[in-house]
Short mmCIF file of C-alpha atoms in Angstrom, two decimals:
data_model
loop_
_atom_site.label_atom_id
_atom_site.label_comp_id
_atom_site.label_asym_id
_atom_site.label_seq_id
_atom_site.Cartn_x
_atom_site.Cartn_y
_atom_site.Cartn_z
CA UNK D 1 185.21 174.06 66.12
CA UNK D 2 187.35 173.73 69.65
CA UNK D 3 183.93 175.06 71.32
CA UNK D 4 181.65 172.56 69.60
CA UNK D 5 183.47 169.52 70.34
CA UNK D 6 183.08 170.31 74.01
CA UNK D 7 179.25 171.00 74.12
CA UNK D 8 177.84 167.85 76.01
CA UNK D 9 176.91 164.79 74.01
CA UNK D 10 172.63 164.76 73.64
CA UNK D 11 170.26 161.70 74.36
CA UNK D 12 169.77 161.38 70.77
CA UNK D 13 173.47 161.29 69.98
CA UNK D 14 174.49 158.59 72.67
CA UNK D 15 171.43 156.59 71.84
CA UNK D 16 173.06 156.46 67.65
CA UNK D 17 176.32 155.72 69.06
CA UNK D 18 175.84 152.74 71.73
CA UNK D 19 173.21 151.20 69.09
CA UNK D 20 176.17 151.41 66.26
CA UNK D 21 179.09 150.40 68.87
CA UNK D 22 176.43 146.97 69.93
CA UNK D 23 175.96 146.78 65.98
CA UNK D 24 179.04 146.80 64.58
CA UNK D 25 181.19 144.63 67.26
CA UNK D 26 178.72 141.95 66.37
CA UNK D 27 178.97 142.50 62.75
CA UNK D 28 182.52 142.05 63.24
CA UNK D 29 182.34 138.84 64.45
CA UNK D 30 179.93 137.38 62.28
CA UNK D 31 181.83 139.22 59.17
CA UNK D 32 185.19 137.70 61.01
CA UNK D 33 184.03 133.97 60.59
CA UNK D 34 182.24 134.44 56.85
CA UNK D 35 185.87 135.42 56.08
CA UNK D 36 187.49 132.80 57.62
CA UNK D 37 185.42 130.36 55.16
CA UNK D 38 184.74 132.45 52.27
CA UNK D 39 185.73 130.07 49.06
CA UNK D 40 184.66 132.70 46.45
CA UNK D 41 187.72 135.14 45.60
CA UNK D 42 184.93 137.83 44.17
CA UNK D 43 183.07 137.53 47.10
CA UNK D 44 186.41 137.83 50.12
CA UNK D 45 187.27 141.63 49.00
CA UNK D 46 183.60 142.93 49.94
CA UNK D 47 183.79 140.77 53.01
CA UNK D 48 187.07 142.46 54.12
CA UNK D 49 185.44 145.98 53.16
CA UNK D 50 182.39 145.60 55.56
CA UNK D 51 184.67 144.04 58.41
CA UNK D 52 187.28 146.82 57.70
CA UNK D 53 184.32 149.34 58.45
CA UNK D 54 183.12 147.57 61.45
CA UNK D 55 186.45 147.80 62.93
CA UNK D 56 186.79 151.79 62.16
CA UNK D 57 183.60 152.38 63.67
CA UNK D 58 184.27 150.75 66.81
CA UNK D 59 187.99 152.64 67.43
CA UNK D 60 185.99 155.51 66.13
CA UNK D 61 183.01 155.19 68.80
CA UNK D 62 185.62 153.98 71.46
CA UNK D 63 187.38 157.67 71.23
CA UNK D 64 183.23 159.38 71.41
CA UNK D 65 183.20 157.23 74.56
CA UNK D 66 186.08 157.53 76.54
CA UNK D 67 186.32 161.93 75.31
CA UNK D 68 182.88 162.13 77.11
CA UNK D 69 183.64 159.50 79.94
CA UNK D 70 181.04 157.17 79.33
CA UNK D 71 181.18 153.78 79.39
CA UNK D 72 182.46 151.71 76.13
CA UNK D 73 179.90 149.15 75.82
CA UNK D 74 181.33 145.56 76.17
CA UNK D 75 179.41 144.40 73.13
CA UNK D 76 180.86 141.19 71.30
CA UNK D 77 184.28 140.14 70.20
CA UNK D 78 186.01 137.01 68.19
CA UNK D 79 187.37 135.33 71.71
CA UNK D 80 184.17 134.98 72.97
CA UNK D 81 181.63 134.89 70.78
CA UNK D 82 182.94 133.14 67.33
CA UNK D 83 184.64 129.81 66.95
CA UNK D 84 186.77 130.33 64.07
CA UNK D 85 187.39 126.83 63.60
CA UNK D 86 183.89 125.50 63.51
CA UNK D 87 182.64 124.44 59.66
CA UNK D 88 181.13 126.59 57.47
CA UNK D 89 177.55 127.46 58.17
CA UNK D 90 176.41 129.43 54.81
CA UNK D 91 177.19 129.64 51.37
CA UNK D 92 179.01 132.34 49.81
CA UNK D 93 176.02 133.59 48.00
CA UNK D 94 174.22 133.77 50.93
CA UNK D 95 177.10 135.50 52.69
CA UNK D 96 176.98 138.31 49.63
CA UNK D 97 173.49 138.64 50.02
CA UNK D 98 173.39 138.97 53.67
CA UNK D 99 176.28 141.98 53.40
CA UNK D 100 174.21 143.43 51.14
CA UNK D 101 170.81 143.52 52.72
CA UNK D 102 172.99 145.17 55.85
CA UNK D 103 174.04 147.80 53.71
CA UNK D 104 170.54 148.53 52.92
CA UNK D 105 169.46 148.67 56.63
CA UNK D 106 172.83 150.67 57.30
CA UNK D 107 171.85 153.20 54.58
CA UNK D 108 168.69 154.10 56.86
CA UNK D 109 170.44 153.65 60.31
CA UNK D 110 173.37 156.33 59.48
CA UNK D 111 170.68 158.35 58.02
CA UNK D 112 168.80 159.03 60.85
CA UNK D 113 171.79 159.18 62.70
CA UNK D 114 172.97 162.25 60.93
CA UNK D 115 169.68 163.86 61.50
CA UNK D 116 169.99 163.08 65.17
CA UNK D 117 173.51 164.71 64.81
CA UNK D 118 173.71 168.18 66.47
CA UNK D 119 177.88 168.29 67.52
CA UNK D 120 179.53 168.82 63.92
CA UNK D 121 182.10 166.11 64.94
CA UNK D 122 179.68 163.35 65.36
CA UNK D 123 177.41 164.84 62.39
CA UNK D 124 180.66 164.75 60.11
CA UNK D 125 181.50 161.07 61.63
CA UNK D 126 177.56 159.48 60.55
CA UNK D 127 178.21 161.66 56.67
CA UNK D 128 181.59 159.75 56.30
CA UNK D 129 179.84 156.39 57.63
CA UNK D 130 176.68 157.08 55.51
CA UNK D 131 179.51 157.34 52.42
CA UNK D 132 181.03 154.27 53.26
CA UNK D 133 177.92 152.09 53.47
CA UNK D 134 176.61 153.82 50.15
CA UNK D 135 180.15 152.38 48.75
CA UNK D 136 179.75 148.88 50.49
CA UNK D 137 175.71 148.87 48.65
CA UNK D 138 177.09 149.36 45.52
CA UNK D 139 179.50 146.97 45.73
CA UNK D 140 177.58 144.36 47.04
CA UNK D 141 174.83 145.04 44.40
CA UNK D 142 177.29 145.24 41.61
CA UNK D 143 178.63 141.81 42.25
CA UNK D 144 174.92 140.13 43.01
CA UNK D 145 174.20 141.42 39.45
CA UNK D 146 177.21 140.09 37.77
CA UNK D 147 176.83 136.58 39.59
CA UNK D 148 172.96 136.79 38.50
CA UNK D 149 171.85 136.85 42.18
CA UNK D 150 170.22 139.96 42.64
CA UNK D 151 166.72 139.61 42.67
CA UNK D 152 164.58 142.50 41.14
CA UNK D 153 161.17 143.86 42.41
CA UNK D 154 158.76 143.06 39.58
CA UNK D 155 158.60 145.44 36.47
CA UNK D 156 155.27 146.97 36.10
CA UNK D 157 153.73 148.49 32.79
CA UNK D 158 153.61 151.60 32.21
CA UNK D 159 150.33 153.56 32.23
CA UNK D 160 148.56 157.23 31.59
CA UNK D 161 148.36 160.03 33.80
CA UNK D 162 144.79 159.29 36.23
CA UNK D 163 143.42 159.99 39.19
CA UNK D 164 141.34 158.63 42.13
CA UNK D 165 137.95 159.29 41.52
CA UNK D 166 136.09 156.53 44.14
CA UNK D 167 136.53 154.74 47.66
CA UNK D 168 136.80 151.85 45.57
CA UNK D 169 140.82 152.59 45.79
CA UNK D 170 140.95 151.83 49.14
CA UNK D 171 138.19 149.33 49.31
CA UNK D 172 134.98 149.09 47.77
CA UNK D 173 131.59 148.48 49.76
CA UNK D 174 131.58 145.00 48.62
CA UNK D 175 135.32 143.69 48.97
CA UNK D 176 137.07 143.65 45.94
CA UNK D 177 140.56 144.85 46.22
CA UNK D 178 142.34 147.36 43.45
CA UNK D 179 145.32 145.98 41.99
CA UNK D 180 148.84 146.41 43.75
CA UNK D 181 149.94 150.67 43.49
CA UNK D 182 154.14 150.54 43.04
CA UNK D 183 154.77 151.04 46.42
CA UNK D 184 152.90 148.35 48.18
CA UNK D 185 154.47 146.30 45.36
CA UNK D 186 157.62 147.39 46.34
CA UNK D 187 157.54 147.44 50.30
CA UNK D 188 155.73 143.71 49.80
CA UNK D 189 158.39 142.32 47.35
CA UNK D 190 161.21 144.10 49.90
CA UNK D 191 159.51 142.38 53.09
CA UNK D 192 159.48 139.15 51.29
CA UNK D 193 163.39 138.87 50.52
CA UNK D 194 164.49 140.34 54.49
CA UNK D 195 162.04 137.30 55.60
CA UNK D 196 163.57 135.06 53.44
CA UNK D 197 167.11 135.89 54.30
CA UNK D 198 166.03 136.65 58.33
CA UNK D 199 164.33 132.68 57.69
CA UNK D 200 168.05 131.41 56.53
CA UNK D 201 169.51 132.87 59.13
CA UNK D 202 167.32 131.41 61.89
CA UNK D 203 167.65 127.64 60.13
CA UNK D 204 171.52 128.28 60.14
CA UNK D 205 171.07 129.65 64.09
CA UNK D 206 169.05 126.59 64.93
CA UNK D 207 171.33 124.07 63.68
CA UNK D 208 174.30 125.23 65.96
CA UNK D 209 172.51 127.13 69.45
CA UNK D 210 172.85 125.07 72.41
CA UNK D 211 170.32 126.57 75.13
CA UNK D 212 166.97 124.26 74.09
CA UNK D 213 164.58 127.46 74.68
CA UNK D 214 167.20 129.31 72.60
CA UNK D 215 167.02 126.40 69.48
CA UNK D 216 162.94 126.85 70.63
CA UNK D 217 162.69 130.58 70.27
CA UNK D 218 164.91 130.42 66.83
CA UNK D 219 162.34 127.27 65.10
CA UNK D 220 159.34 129.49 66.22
CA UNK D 221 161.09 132.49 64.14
CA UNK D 222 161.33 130.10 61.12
CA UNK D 223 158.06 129.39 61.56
CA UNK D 224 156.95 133.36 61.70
CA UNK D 225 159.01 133.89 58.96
CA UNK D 226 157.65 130.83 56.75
CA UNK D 227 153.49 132.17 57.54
CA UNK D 228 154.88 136.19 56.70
CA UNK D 229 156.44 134.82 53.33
CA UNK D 230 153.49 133.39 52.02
CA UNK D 231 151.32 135.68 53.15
CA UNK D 232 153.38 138.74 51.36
CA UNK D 233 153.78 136.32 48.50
CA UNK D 234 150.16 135.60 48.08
CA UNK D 235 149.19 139.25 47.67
CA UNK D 236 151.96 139.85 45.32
CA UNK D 237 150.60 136.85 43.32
CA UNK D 238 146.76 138.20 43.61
CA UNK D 239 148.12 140.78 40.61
CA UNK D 240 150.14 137.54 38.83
CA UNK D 241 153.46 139.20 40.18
CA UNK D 242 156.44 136.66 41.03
CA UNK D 243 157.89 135.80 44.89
CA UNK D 244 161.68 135.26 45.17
CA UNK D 245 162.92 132.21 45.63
CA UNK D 246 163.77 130.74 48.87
CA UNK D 247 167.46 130.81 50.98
CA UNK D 248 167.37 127.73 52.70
CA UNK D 249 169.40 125.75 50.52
CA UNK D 250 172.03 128.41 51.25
CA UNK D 251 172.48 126.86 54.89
CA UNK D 252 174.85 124.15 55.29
CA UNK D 253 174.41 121.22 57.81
CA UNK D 254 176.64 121.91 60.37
CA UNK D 255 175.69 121.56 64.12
CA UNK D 256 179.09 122.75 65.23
CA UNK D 257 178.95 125.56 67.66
CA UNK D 258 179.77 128.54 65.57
CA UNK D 259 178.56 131.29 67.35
CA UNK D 260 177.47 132.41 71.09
CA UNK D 261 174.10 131.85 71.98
CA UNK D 262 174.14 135.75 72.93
CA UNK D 263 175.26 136.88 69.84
CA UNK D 264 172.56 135.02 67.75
CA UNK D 265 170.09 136.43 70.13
CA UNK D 266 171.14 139.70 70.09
CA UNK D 267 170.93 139.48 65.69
CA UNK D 268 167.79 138.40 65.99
CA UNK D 269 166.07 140.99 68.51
CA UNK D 270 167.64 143.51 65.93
CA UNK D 271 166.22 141.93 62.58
CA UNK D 272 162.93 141.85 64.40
CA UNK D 273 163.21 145.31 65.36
CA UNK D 274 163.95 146.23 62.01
CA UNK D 275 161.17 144.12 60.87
CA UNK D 276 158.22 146.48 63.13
CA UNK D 277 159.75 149.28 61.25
CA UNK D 278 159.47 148.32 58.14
CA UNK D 279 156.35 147.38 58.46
CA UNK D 280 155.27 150.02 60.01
CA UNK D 281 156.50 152.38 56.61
CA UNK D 282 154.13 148.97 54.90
CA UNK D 283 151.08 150.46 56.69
CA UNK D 284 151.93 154.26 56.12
CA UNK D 285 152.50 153.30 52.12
CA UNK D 286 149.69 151.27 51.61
CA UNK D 287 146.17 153.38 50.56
CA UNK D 288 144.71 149.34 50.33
CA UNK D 289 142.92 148.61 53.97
CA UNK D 290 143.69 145.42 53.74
CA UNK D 291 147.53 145.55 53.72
CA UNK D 292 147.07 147.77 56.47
CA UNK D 293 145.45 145.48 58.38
CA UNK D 294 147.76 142.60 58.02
CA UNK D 295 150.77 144.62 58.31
CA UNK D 296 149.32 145.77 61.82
CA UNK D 297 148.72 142.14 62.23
CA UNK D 298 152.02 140.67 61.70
CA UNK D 299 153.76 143.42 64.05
CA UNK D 300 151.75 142.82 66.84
CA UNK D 301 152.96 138.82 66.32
CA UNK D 302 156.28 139.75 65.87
CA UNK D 303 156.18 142.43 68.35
CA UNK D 304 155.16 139.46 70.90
CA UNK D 305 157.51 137.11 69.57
CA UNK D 306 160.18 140.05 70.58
CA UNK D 307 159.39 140.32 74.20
CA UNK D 308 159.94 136.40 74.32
CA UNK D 309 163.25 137.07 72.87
CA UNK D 310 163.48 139.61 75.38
CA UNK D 311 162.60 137.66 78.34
CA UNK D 312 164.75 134.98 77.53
CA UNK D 313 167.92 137.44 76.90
CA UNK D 314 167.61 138.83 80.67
CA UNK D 315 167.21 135.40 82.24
CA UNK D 316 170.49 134.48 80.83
CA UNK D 317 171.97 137.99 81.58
CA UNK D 318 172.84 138.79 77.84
CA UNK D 319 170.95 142.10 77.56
CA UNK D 320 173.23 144.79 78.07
CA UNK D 321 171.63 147.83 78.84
CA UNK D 322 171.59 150.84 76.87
CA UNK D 323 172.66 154.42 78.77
CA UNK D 324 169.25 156.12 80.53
CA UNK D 325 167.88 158.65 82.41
CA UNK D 326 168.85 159.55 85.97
CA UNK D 327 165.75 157.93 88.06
CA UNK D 328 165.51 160.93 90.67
CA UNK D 329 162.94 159.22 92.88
CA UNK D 330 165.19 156.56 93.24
CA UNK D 331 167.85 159.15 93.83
CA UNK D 332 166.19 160.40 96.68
CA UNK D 333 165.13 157.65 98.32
CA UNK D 334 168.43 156.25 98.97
CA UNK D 335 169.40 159.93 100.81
CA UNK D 336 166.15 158.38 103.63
#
């Protein structure tokens, strides 16, 4: 074990960790003000959980960083990014739903991380935070079912055994589209609730940003995330199945400055990365050409609507930038 520990960090290992250390010391300040204002007394414990993780992982990643003398990344923190005394920004509800839906991302992100995992220290560290998340899910879900918030993907009837005999499943010569298979049902209905909450979250990041391209680039990702909604929603109502209900009303109407600029920037480059994934597993789990074509679509917009984000992240110097490769030309030049 002695041995392992000392075997060099990999690409793929430092890559997990700085993404997780930028993650979670944002998490923690967002999770940090949500418990400031939380009102519900059901809803404070699971609040406490996820910031209580948040805070493990970063003393945890700090120690990965400073054994293998890199860098800790500066990341976010309460004094600078969060002001604790602003009003409240969203309800409860939306807070518990918000916790949740990062569980569900967090579920996939430790995931790959342990199969990234080749020193049995770090592999052991992403199994004990893939444990903890799986706890925070069920929580979260638990307490969205009791409060009769969780919304369900639609129930579909059961049917016998059969299988594809004609083109027509994909598309026949003519047009007509086969109904909805369960897992374009599924990945549609799933797309349509991380709009709706990313949508909440931009109206609520709107309402308090100061920079006016900022307040620009957020109303633009309402917008985006309005057009995706109904389009998702209008194939899932092609086969009569029901759209969930909006988050909007969830946001309060404060203006206060509530969080950094940066910070809100930084949560939104990651929900729209997160977004080109999961559409990308759309395409991959969708036989029906058309759903592959919008899914391509919508990732090219939003993969557009990222570089602006981008863009306006390094004017302001708020990107920090992640470890990379040596550039040897560059190496060499400066020896001429």
């Amino acid at each position: 074990m002695e041995v392992d520990k000392k075997v060099m960090i990999t690409s793929a290992e430092l890559a997990q960790l700085w993404s997780q250390y930028m993650n979670d010391s944002g998490s923690a300040c967002v999770l940090t003000f949500f418990l400031e204002k939380v009102e519900d007394p059901e809803i404070k414990p699971i609040i406490e959980f996820a910031l209580q993780l948040s805070k493990k992982h970063i003393e945890k990643l700090t120690v990965f960083f400073n054994e293998e003398d890199y860098p800790v990344p500066y990341g976010f923190n309460v004094n600078e990014d969060v002001d604790l005394a602003a009003p409240k920004l969203y309800s409860d509800s939306y807070v518990l739903q918000f916790i949740h839906q990062m569980s569900k991302i967090g579920l996939t992100t430790y995931s790959a991380s342990v199969a990234s995992a080749v020193r049995s220290d770090i592999t052991d560290y992403y199994i004990e935070c893939l444990s903890e998340t799986m706890q925070l899910y069920k929580v979260s879900k638990d307490l969205l079912l009791e409060k009769g918030l969780y919304v369900r993907s639609p129930h579909l009837p059961m049917e016998k055994v059969e299988f594809v005999n004609k083109q027509a499943f994909l598309w026949d010569a003519i047009g007509e589209k086969r109904p909805l298979i369960v897992a374009e049902v599924g990945n549609l209905y799933a797309n349509v609730q991380r709009n709706i909450l990313g949508e909440a979250t931009l109206i609520g990041f709107s309402q308090v940003a100061k920079d006016k391209e900022v307040i620009q680039f957020f109303l633009r990702g309402i917008d985006i995330g309005k057009k995706h909604i109904k389009l998702f929603g209008k194939k899932l109502a092609e086969c009569n199945l029901p759209v969930p209900a909006s988050l909007a009303a969830e946001v309060t109407t404060s203006t206060s400055y509530t969080f950094s600029d940066k910070l809100m920037m930084f949560f939104t480059s990651g929900l729209i990365g997160l977004s080109i994934g999961y559409y990308g597993t759309g395409v991959a789990q969708s036989p029906r050409l058309d759903l592959g074509v919008m899914y391509n679509r919508l990732s090219l917009e939003i993969q557009l609507y990222s570089e602006d984000g981008a863009n306006i992240m390094i004017n302001h110097k708020w990107m920090e930038q992640p470890p990379m490769a040596a550039d040897r030309g560059e190496l060499g030049t400066e020896k001429k």
